[in-house]
Coordinates of C-alpha atoms and ligand atoms in Angstrom, one line a residue:
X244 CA 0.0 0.0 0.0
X245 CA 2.5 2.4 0.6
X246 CA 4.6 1.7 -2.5
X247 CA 1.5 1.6 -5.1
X248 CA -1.3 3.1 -3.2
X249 CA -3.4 0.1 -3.5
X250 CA -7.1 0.0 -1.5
X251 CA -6.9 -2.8 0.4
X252 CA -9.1 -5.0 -2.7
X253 CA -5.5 -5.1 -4.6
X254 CA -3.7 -6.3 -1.6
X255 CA -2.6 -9.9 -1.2
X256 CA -2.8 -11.5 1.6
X257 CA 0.1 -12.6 4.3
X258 CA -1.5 -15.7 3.5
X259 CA -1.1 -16.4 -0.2
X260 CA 2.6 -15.6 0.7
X261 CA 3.1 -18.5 2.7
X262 CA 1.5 -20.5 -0.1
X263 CA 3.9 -19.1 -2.9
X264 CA 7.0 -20.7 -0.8
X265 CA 5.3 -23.2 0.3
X266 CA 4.7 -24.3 -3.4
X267 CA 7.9 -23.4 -4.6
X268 CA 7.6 -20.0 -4.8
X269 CA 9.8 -17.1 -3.5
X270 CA 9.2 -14.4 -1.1
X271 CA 12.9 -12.4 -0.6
X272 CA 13.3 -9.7 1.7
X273 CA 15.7 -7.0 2.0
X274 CA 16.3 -5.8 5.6
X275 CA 17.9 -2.6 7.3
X276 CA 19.6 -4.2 10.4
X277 CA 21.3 -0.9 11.0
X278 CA 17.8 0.5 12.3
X279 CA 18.0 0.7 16.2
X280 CA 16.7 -2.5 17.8
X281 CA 16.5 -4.2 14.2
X282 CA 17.2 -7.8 14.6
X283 CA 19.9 -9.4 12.4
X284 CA 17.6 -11.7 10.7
X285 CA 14.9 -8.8 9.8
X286 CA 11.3 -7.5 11.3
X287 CA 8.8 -6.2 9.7
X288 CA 9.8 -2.9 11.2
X289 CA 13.7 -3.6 9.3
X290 CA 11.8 -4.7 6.1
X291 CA 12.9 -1.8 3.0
X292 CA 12.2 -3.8 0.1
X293 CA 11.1 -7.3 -1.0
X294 CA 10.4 -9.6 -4.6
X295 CA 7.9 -12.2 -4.4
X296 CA 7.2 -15.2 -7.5
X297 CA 4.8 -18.0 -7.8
X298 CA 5.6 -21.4 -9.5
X299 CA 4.6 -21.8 -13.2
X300 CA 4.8 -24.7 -15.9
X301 CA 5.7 -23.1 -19.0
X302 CA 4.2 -26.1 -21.9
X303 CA 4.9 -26.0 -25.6
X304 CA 7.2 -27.4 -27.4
X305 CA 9.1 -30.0 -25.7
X306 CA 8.4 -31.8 -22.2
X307 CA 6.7 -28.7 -19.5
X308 CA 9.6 -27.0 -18.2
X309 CA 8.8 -25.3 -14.6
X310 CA 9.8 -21.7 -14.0
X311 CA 8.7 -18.8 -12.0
X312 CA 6.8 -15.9 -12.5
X313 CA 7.7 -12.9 -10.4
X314 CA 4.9 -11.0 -8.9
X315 CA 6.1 -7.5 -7.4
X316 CA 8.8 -6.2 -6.2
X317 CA 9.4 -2.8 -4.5
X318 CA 12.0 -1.0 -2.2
X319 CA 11.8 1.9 0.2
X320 CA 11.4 4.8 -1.3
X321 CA 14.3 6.3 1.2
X322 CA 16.6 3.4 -0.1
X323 CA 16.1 3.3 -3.8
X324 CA 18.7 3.9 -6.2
X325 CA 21.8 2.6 -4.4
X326 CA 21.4 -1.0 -6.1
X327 CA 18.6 -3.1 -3.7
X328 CA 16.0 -3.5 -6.6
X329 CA 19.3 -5.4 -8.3
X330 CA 20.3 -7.5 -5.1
X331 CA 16.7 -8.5 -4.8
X332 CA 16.8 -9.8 -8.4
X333 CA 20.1 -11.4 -8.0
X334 CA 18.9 -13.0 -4.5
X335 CA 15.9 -14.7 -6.6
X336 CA 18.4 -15.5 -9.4
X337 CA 20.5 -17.6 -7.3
X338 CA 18.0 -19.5 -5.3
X339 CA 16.0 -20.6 -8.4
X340 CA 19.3 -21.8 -10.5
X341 CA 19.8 -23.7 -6.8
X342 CA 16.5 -25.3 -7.4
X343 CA 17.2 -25.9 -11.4
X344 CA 15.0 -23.2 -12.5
X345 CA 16.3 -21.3 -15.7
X346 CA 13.7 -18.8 -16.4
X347 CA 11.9 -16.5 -14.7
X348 CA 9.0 -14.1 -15.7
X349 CA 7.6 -10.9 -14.7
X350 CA 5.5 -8.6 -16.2
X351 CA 6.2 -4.2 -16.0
X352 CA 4.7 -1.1 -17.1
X353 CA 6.1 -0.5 -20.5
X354 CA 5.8 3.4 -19.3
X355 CA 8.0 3.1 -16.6
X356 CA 11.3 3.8 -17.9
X357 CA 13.2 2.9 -14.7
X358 CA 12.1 -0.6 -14.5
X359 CA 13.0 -0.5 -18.2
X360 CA 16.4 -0.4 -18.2
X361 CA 16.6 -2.3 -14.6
X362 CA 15.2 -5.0 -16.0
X363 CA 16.3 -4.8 -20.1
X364 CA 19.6 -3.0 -19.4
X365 CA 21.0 -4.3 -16.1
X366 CA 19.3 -7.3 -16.0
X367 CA 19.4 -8.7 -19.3
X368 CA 15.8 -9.6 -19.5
X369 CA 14.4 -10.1 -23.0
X370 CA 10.8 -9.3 -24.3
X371 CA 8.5 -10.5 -26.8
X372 CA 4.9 -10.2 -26.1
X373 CA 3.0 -7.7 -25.1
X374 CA -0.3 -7.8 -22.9
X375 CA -3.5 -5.4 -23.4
X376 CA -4.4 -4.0 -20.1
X377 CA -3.7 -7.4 -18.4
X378 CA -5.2 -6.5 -14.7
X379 CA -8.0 -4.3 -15.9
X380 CA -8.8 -2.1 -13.7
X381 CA -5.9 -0.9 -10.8
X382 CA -6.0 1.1 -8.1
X383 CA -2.3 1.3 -8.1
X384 CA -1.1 5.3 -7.9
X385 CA 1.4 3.9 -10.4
X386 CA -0.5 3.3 -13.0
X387 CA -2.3 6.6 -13.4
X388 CA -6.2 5.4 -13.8
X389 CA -4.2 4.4 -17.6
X390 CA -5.0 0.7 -19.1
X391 CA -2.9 -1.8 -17.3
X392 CA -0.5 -2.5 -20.5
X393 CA 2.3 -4.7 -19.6
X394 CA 5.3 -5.7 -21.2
X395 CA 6.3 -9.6 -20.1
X396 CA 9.9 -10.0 -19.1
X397 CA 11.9 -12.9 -20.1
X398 CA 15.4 -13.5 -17.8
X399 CA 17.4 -16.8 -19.1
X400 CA 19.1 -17.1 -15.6
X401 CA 22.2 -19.1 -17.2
X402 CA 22.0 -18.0 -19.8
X403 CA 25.5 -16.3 -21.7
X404 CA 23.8 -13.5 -22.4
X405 CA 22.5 -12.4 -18.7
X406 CA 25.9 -13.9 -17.5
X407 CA 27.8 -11.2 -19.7
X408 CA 25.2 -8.3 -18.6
X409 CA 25.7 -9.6 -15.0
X410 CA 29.5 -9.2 -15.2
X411 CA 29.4 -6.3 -16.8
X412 CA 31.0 -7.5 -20.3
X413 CA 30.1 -5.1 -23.0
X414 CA 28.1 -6.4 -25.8
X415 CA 28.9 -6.4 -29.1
X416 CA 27.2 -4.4 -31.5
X417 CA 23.6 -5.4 -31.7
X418 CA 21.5 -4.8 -35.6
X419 CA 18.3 -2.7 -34.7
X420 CA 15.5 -2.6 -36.7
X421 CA 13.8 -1.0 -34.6
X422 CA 13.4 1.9 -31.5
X423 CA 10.4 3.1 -29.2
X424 CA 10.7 5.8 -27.4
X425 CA 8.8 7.2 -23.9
X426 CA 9.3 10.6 -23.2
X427 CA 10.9 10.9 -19.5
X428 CA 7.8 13.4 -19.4
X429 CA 5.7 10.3 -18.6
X430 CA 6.2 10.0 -14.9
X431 CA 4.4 13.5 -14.5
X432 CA 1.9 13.1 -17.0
X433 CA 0.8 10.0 -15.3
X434 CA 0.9 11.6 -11.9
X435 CA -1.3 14.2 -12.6
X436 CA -5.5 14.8 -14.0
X437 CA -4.1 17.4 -17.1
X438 CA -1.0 15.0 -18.1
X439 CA -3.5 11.8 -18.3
X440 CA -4.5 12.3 -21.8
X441 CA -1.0 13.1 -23.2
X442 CA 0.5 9.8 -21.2
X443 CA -2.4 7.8 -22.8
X444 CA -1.7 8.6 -26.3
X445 CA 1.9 8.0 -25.5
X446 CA 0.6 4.4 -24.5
X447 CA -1.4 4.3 -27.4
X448 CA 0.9 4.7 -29.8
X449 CA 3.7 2.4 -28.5
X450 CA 0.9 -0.3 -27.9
X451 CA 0.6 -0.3 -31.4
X452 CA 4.1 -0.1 -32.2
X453 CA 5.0 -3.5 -30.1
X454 CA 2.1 -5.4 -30.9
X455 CA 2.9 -4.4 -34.7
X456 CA 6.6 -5.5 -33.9
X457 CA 6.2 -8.5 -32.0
X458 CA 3.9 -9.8 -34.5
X459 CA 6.9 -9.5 -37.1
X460 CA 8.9 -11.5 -34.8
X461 CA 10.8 -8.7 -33.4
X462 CA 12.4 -8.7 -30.1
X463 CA 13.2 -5.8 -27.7
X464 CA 17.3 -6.6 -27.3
X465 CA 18.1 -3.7 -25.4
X466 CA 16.9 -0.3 -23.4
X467 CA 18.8 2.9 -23.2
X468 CA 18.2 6.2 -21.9
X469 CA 19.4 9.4 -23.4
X470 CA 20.8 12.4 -21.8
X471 CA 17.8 14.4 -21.1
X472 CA 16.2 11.0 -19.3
X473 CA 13.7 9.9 -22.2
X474 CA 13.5 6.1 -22.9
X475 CA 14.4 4.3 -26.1
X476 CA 13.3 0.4 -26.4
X477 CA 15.7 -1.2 -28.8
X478 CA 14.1 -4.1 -30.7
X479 CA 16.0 -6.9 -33.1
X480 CA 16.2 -10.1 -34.0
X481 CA 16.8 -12.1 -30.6
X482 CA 19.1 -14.7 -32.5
X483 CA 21.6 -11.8 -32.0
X484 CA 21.6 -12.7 -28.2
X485 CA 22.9 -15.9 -26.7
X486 CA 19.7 -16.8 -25.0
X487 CA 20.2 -20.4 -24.6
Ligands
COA656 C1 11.7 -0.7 -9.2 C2 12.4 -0.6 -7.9 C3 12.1 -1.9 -7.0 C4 13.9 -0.6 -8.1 O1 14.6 -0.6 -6.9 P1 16.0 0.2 -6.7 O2 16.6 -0.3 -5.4 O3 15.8 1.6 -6.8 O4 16.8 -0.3 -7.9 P2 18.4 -0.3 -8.2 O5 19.0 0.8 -7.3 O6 19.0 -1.6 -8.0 O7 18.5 0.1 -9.8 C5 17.8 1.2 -10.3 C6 18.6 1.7 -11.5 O8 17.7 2.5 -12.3 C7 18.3 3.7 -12.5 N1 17.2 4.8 -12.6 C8 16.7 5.5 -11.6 N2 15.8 6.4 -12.0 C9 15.7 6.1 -13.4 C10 14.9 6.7 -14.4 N3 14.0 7.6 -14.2 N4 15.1 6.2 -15.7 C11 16.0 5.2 -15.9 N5 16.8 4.6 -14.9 C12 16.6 5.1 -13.7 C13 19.2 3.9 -11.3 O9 20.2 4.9 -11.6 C14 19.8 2.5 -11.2 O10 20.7 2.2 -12.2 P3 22.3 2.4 -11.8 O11 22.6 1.5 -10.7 O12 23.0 2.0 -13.1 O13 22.6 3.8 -11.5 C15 11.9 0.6 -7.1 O14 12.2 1.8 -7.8 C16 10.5 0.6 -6.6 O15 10.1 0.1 -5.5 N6 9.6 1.2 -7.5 C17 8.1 1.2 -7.2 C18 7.5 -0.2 -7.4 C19 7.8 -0.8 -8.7 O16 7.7 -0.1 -9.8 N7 8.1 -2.1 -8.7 C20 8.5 -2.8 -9.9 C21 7.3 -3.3 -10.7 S1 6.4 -4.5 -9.9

């Protein structure tokens, strides 16, 4: 609630979060033990960010391969920025490779350029499809009373490609075909009643722009920002990436 401004209808339950491990899921906090009278092994009262994931089969072709689908993640807003959103990611990288997963999924905004290039640029998550307002309805302050577009991360956990992102190898020169571009404007036109309609043709227009690109086959391969903040999606043919 106090990351999205959910009402309490878009909350889950404490409950459904002991399911999710006990099921194989993850639930991974981060903890502050430096607070005074903070346990080493957290509190609730230590707790500054957390990732959460649920089991999944992914079927098709060959025999049904689990993996996980990561549900929500969020840190503090006093501790963002100094590299937790990326621990947390690494913390549920680790512990599924432990368990033989190699994949895990996780839908975002594609409006929200920050979680962008965490999870395209820093990450080395992959994306190929592209969901039409997949929650309806949100009450999330995030989302700006806008359709609830997302863009479905892929991240190959073992993969060469996420290994070389991961250690920071530079990449060699990737073909583009094509670029889509959110204005850095998009934060406040989301945030506020006069911005709304210029942040939903924004939406609009890219909507069209992945679906149309996806359906050729396209994938996005990379995510930079330029200098004045604006976000550019960089989209290719993913058999430039060593994905497997
Ligand atoms: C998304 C979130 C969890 C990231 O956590 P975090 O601890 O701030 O992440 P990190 O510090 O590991 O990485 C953030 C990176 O984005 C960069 N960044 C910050 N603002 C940015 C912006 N406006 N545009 C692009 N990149 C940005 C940071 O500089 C950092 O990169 P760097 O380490 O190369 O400098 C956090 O911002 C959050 O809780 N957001 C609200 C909830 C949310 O959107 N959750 C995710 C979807 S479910």
């Amino acid at each position: 609630m106090e990351t999205w401004g959910y009402d309490p209808t878009d909350v889950i339950p404490r409950k459904a979060f002991l399911v999710w491990q006990k099921v194989g899921g993850q639930v991974i906090g981060a903890f502050d033990t430096e607070i005074p009278g903070a346990p080493p092994e957290g509190s609730a009262e230590s707790l500054v960010g957390f990732v959460s994931a649920l089991p999944g089969i992914k079927s098709g072709d060959g025999a049904p391969r689990p993996y996980l689908h990561s549900h929500m993640m969020a840190v503090k807003e006093g501790y963002r920025n100094r590299g937790l959103g990326v621990q947390l990611k690494l913390a549920q990288r680790k512990e599924a490779l432990e368990h033989g997963i190699r994949l895990i999924e996780w839908t975002f905004d594609p409006l929200e350029i920050k979680n962008a290039f965490l999870n395209i640029h820093k990450l080395g998550a992959v994306v190929r499809s592209y969901l039409v307002d997949f929650y309806g309805v949100s009450s999330s302050r995030l989302q700006g009373g806008l359709p609830t577009d997302r863009l479905v991360a892929e991240w190959r956990l073992d993969s060469p490609h996420v290994e070389g992102i991961l250690v920071g190898r530079a990449l060699s020169a990737l073909v583009l075909e094509e670029q889509i571009r959110v204005p850095a404007a998009i934060y406040d036109w989301k945030a506020t009643e006069p911005g709304r309609e210029q942040a939903l043709a924004v939406q609009m227009e890219n909507r069209s722009k992945f679906l149309e690109a996806f359906s050729r086959g396209l994938t996005v391969v990379g995510f930079v920002r330029d200098t004045e903040g604006n976000g550019i999606y960089e989209l290719g043919n993913a058999s430039q990436l060593e994905l497997i």
